[in-house]
Tab-separated table of C-alpha atoms and ligand atoms in Angstrom:
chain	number	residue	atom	x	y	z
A	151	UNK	CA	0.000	0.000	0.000
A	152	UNK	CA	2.905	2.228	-1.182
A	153	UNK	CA	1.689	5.948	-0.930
A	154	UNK	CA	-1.326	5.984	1.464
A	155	UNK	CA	-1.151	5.848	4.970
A	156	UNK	CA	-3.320	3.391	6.782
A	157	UNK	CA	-5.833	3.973	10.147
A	158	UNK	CA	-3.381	3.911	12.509
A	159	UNK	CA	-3.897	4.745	16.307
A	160	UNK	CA	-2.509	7.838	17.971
A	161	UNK	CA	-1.206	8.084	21.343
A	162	UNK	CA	-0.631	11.697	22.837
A	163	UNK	CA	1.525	11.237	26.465
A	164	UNK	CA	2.255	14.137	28.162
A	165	UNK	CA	5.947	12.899	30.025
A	166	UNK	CA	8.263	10.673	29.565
A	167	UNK	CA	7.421	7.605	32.258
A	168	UNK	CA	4.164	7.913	29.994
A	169	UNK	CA	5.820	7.635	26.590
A	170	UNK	CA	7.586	4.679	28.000
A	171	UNK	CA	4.516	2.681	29.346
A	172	UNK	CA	2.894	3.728	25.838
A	173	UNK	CA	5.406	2.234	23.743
A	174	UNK	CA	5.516	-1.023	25.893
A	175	UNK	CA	1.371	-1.168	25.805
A	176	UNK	CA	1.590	-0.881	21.891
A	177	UNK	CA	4.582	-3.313	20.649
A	178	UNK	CA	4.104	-2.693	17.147
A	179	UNK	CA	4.541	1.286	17.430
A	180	UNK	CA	7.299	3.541	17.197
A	181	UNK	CA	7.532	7.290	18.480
A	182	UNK	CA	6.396	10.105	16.307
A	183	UNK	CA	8.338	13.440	16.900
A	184	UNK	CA	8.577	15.841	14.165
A	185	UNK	CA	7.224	12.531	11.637
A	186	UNK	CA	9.787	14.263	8.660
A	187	UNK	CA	11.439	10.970	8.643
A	188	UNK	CA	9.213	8.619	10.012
A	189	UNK	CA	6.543	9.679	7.819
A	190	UNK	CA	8.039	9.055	4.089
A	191	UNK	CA	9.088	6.198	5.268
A	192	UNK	CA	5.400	5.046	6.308
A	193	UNK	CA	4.386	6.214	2.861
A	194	UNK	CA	7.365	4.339	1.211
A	195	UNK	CA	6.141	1.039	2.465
A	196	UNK	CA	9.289	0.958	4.449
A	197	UNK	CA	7.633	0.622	7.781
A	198	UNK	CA	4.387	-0.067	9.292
A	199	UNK	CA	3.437	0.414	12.682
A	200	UNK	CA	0.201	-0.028	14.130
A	201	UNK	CA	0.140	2.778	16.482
A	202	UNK	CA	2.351	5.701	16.726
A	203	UNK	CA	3.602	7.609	20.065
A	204	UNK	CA	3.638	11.057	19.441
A	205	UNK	CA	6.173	12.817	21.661
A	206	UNK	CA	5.739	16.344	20.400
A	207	UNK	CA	3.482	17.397	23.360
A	208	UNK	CA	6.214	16.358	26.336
A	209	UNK	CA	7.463	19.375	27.564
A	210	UNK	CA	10.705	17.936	29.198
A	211	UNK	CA	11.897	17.417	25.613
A	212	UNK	CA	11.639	20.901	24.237
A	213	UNK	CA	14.067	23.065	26.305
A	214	UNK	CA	17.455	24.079	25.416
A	215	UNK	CA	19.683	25.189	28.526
A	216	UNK	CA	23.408	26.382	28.733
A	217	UNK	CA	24.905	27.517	32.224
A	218	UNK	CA	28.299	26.282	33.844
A	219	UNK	CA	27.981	22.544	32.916
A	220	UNK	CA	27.370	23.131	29.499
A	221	UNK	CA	24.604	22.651	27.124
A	222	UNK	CA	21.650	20.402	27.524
A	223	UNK	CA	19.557	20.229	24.249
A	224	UNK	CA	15.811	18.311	24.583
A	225	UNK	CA	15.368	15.847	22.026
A	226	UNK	CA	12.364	17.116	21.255
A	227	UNK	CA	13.640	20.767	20.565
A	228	UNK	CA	13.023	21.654	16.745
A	229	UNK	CA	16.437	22.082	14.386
A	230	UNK	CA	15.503	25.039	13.435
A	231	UNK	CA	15.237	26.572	17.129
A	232	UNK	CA	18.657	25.166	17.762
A	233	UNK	CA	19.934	26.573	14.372
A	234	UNK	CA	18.627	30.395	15.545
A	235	UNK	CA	20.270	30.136	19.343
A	236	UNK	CA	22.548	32.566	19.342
A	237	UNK	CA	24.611	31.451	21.895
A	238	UNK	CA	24.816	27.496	20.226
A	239	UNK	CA	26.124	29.863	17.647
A	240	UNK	CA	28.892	31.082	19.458
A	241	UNK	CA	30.058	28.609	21.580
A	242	UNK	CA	29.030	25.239	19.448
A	243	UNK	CA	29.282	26.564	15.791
A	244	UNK	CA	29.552	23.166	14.004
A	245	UNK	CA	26.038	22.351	15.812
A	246	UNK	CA	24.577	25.503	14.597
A	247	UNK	CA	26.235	24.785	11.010
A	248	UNK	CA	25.068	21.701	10.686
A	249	UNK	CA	21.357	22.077	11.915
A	250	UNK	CA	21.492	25.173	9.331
A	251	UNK	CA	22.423	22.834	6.772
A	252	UNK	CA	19.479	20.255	7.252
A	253	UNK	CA	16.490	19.504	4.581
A	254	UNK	CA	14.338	23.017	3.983
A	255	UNK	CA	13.016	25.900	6.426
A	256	UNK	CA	9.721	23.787	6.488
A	257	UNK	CA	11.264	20.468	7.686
A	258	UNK	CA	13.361	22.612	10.143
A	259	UNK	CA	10.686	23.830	11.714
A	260	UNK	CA	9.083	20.476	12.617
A	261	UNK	CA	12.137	18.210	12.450
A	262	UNK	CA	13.787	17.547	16.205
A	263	UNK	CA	17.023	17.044	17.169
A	264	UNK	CA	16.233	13.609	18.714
A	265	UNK	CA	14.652	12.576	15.248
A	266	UNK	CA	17.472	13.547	13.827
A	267	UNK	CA	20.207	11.362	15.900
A	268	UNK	CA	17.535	8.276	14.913
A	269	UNK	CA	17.186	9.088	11.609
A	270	UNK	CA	17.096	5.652	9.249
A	271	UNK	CA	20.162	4.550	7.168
A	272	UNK	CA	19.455	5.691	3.311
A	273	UNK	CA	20.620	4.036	-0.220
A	274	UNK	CA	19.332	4.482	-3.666
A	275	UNK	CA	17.714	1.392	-3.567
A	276	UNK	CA	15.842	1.691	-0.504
A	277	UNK	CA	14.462	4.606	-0.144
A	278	UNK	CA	12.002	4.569	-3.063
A	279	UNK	CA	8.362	3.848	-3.203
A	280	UNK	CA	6.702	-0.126	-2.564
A	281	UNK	CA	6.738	0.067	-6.401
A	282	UNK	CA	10.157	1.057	-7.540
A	283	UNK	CA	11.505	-1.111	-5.035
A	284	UNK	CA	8.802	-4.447	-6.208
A	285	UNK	CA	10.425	-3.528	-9.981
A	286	UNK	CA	14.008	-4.107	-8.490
A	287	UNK	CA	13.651	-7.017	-6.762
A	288	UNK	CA	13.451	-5.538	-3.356
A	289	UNK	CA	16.498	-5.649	-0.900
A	290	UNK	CA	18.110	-7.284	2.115
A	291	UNK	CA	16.963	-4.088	4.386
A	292	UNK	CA	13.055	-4.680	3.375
A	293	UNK	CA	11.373	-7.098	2.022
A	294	UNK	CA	14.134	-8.760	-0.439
A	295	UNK	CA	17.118	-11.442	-0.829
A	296	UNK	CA	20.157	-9.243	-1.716
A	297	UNK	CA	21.383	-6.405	-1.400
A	298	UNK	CA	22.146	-4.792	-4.931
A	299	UNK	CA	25.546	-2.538	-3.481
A	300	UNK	CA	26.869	-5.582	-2.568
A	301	UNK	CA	25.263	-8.500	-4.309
A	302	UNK	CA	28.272	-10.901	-2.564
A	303	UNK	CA	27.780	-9.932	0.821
A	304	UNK	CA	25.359	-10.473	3.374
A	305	UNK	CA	24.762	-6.827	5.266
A	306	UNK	CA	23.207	-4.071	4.310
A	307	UNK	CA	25.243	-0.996	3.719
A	308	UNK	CA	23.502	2.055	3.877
A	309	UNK	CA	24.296	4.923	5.065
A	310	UNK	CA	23.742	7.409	8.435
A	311	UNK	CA	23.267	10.882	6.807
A	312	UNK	CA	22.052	12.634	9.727
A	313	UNK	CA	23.642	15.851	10.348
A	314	UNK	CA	23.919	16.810	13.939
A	315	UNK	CA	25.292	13.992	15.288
A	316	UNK	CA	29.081	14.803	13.399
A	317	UNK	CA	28.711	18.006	15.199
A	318	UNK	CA	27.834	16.568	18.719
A	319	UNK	CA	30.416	13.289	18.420
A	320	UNK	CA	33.075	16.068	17.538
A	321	UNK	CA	31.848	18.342	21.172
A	322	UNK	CA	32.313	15.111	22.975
A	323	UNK	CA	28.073	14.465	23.842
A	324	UNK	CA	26.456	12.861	25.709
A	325	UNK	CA	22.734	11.865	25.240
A	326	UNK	CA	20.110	11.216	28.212
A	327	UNK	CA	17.934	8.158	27.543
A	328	UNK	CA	15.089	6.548	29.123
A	329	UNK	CA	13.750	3.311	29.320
A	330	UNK	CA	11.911	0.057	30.978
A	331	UNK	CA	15.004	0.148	32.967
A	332	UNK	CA	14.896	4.256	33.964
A	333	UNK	CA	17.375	6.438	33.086
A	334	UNK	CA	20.769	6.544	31.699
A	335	UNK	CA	23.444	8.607	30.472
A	336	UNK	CA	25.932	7.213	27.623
A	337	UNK	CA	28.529	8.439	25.256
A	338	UNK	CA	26.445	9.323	22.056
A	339	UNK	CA	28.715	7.477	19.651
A	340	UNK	CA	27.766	4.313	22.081
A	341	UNK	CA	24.411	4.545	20.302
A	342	UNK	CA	25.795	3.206	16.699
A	343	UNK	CA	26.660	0.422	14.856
A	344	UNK	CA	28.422	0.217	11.681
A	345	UNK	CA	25.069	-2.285	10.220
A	346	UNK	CA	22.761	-0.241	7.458
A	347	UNK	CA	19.949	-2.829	8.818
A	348	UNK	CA	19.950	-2.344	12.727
A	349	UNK	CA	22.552	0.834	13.113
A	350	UNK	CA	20.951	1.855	16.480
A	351	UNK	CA	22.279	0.454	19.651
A	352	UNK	CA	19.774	1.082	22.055
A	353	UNK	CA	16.112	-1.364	22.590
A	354	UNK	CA	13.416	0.167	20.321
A	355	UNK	CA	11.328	0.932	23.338
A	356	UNK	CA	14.160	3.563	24.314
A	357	UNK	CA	13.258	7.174	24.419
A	358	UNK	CA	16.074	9.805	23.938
A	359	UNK	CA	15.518	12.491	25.956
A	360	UNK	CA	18.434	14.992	25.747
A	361	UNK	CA	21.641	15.866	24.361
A	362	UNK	CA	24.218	16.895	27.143
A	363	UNK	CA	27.930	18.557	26.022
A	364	UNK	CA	30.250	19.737	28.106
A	365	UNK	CA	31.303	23.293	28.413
A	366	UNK	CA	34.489	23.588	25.367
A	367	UNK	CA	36.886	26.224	24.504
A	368	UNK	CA	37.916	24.233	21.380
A	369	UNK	CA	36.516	25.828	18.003
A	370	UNK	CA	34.497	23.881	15.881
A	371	UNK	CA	32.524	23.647	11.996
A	372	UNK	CA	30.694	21.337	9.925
A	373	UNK	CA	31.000	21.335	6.376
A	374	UNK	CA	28.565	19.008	3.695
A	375	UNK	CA	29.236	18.072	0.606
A	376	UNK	CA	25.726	17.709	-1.418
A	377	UNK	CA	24.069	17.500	-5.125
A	378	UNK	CA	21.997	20.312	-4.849
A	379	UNK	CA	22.544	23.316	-2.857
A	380	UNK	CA	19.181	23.888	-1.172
A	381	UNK	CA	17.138	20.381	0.035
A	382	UNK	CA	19.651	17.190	-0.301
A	383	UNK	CA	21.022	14.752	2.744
A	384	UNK	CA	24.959	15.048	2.309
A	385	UNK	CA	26.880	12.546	0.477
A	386	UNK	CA	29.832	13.268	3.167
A	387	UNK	CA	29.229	15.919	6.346
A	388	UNK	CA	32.381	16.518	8.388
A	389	UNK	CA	32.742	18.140	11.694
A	390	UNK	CA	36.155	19.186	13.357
A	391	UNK	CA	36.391	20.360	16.929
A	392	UNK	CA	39.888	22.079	17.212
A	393	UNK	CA	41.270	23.620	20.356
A	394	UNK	CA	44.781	25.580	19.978
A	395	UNK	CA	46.866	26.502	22.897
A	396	UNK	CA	49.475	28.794	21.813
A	397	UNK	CA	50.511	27.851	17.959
A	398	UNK	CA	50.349	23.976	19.244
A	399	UNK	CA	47.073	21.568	18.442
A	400	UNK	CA	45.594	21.202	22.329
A	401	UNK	CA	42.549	18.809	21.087
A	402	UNK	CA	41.288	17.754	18.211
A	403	UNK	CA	38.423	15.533	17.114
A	404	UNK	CA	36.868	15.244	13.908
A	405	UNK	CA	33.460	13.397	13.177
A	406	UNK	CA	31.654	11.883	9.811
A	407	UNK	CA	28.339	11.040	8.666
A	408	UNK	CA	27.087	10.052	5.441
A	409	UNK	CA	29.978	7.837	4.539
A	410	UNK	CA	29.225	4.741	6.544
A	411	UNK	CA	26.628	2.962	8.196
A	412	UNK	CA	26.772	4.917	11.387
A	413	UNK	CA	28.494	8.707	11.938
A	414	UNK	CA	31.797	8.581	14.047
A	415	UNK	CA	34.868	9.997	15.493
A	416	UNK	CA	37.999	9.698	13.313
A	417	UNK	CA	40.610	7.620	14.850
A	418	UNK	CA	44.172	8.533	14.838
A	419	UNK	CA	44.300	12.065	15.332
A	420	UNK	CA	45.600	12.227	18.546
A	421	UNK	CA	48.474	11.928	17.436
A	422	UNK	CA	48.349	15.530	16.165
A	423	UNK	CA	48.399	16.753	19.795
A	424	UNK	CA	50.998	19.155	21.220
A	425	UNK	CA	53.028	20.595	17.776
A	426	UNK	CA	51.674	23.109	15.589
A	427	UNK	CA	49.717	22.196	12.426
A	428	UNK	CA	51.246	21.660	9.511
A	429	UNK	CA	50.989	20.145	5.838
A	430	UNK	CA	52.363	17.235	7.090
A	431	UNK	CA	49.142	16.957	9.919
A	432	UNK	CA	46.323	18.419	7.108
A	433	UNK	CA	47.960	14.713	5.003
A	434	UNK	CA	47.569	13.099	8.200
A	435	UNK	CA	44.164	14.078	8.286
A	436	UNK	CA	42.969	13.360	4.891
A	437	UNK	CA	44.928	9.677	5.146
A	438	UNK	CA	43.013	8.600	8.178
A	439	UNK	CA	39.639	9.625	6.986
A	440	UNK	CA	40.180	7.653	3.025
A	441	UNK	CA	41.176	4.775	5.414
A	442	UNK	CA	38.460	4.847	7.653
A	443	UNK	CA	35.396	6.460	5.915
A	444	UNK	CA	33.372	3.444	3.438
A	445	UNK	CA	30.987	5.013	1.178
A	446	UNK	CA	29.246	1.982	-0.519
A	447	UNK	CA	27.525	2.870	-4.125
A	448	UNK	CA	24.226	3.657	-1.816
A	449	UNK	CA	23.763	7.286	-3.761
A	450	UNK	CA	23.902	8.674	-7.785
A	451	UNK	CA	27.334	9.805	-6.509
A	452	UNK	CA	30.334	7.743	-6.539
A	453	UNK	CA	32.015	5.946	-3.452
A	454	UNK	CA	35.000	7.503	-4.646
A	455	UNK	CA	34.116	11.067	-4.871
A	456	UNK	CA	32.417	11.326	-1.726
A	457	UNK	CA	35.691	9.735	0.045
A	458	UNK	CA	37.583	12.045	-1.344
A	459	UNK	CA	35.028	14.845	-0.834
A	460	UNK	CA	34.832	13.752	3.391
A	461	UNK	CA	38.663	14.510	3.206
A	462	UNK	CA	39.299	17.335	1.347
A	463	UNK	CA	36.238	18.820	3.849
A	464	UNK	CA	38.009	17.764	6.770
A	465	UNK	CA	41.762	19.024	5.841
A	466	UNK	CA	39.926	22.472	4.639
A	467	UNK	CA	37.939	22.950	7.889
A	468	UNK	CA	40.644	21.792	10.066
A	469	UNK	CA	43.005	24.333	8.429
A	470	UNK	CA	40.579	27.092	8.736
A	471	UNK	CA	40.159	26.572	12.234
A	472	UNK	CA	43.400	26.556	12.933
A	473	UNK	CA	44.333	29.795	10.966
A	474	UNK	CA	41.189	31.308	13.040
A	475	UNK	CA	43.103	30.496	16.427
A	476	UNK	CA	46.482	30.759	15.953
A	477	UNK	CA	46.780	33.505	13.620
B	715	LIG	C1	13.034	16.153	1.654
B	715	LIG	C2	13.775	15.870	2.946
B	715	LIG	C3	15.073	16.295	3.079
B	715	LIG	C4	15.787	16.026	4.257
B	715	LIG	N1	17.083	16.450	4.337
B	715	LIG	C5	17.784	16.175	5.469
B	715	LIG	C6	19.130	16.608	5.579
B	715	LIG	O1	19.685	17.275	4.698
B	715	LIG	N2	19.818	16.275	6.692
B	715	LIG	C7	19.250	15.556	7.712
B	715	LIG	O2	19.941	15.300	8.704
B	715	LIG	N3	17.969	15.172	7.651
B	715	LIG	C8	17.216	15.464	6.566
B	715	LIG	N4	15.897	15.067	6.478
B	715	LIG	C9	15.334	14.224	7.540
B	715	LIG	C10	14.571	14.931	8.648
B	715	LIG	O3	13.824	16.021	8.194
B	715	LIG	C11	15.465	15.410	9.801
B	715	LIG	O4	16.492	14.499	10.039
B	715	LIG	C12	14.671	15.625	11.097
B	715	LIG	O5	15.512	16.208	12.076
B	715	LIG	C13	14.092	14.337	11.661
B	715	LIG	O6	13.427	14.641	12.875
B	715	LIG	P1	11.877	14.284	13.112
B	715	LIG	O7	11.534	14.811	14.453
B	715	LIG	O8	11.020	14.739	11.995
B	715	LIG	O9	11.958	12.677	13.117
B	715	LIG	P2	10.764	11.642	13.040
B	715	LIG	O10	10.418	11.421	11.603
B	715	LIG	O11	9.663	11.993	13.963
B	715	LIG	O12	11.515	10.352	13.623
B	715	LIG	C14	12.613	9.776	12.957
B	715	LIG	C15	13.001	8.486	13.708
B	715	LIG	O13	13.474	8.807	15.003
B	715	LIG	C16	12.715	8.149	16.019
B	715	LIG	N5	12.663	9.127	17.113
B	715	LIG	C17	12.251	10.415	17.052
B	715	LIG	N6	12.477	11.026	18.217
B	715	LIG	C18	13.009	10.098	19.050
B	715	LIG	C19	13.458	10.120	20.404
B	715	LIG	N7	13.403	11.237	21.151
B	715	LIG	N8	13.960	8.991	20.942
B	715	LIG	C20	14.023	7.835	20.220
B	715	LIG	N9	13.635	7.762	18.928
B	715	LIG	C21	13.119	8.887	18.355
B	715	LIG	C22	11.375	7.841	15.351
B	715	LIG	O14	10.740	6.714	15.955
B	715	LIG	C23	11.825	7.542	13.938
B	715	LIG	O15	12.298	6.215	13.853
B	715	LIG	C24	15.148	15.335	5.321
B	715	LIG	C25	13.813	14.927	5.193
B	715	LIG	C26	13.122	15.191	4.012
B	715	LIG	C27	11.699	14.743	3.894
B	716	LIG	S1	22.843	-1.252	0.939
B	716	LIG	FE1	21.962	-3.074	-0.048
B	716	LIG	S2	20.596	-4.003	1.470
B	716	LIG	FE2	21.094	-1.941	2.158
B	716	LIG	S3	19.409	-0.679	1.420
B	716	LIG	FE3	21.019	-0.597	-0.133
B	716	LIG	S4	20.572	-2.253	-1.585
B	716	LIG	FE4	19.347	-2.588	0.264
């Protein structure tokens, strides 16, 4: 029933401990927030829940605050209210970049941050209507045999392209979830897997609720490298958080999405820590991310461009902030 949504039940809680109990009440549901995602997806034939937990209305989720400890972001607070905080702005640039940088004004407006760090994996083949995909043969992530990036192989390979969570991996977050179990804080990256099938970590019925980072005196900025200019997911996104102490690298870490089946922190770059940064770190930099970033043929763009693309972005960005701080 590609295009049409069926009857499907809504359930409105007004906190979290009831969002919880909801989900576990309605097994085959999932939770609704800003639906930009979850609802082309629906329409796609892609997924099909019976009932779906709308979490729009829980005011715990929806406040941003920033004091001595940092920044705590809601999940449920909109991308486009985080891209307009001015003081995000200052302090956490790359998050401010990159929530500028999502989908259109409309989608920003009802899009949420948590939404975002859940988004589903993409590939050419998948996301497509019941339809296109029926023509193709289907695939190993719905409803098919094999997967048609990697006919040999046995695992799906699509790809994360959310693109906040490069900018919050590179801050160091945090994020706040609840479940059956209470609550819990974890490292964000903790919350993927490289698997296009099953990339989050955490039990379906687990409700992220916020976004801590600490407080950072490192600069930071996300760069994307799209098709099209305005509305497009990237095809590489690349966030660097740089601190410089003198002319010498104090901290550096630099974060991906759209390249692999989950977004992550570049390994290796430690190693740039306590010398100034020079042509010799920027190659560095570009090595580790061709070795460690695995674009599959999962968009019209080549693998190979958009390795190369992930980077050029993060030498360029890495080099600006440097020039920013120690010039
Ligand atoms: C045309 C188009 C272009 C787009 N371009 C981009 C882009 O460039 N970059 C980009 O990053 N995104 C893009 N998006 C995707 C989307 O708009 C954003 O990622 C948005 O932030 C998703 O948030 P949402 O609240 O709408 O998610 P929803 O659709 O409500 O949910 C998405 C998923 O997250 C789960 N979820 C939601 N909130 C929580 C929570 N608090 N805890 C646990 N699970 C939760 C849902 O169950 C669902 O599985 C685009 C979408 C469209 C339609
Ligand atoms: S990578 Fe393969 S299995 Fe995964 S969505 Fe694409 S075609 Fe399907």
């Amino acid at each position: 029933m590609s295009g049409l949504l069926p009857d499907i039940r809504i359930v409105r809680p007004s906190d979290v401990a009831a969002a919880i109990a909801a989900r576990e009440q309605h097994p085959q549901s999932r939770f609704i927030a800003g639906g930009t995602d979850l609802l082309v997806n629906m329409r796609h034939g892609l997924i099909a829940p019976q009932s779906l937990i709308d979490i729009s209305r829980i005011d715990e989720l929806t406040t941003i605050e920033m004091g001595a400890a940092g920044l705590r972001v809601g999940s449920g607070v909109t991308v486009a209210a985080l891209a307009r905080h001015p003081a995000i702005a200052r302090d956490y640039r790359a998050i401010s970049q990159a929530a500028n940088a999502i989908a259109g004004p409309g989608h920003r407006a009802m899009g949420t941050v948590g939404g975002n760090l859940c988004l589903d994996t993409r590939c050419l083949f998948y996301n497509q209507s019941e339809w296109w995909r029926q023509a193709n043969g289907f695939c190993l992530k719905r409803d098919g045999e094999i997967c048609h990036v990697a006919p040999q192989g046995k695992r799906c390979h699509a790809a994360f392209t959310g693109d906040l969570a490069p900018a919050f991996l590179a801050l160091g977050a945090e994020v706040e979830i609840a479940g059956k179990q209470g609550r819990r804080r974890i490292p964000l990256g903790d919350i993927y897997v490289e698997d296009g099938l099953a990339h989050l970590a955490i039990a379906e019925d687990d409700l992220i609720v916020a976004v801590h980072l600490p407080p950072t005196a490192a600069a930071s900025a996300y760069a994307k490298v799209r098709l099209r200019g305005a509305v497009d997911y990237p095809l590489a996104g690349v966030a660097v958080a740089l601190g410089v102490r003198g002319d010498s690298v104090a901290s550096i870490r630099i974060a991906l999405t759209g390249t692999n089946s989950r977004p992550f922190v570049l390994g290796g770059t430690d190693a740039l820590i306590g010398r100034p940064l020079s042509e010799r770190s920027l190659q560095q930099i570009e090595q580790l991310v061709q070795k460690q970033a695995r674009p599959m043929r999962t968009t019209i763009a080549s693998a190979h461009y958009r390795r190369l693309a992930a980077a050029a972005s993060a030498r360029r960005i890495t080099a600006a902030l440097y020039a920013e701080q120690s010039g």
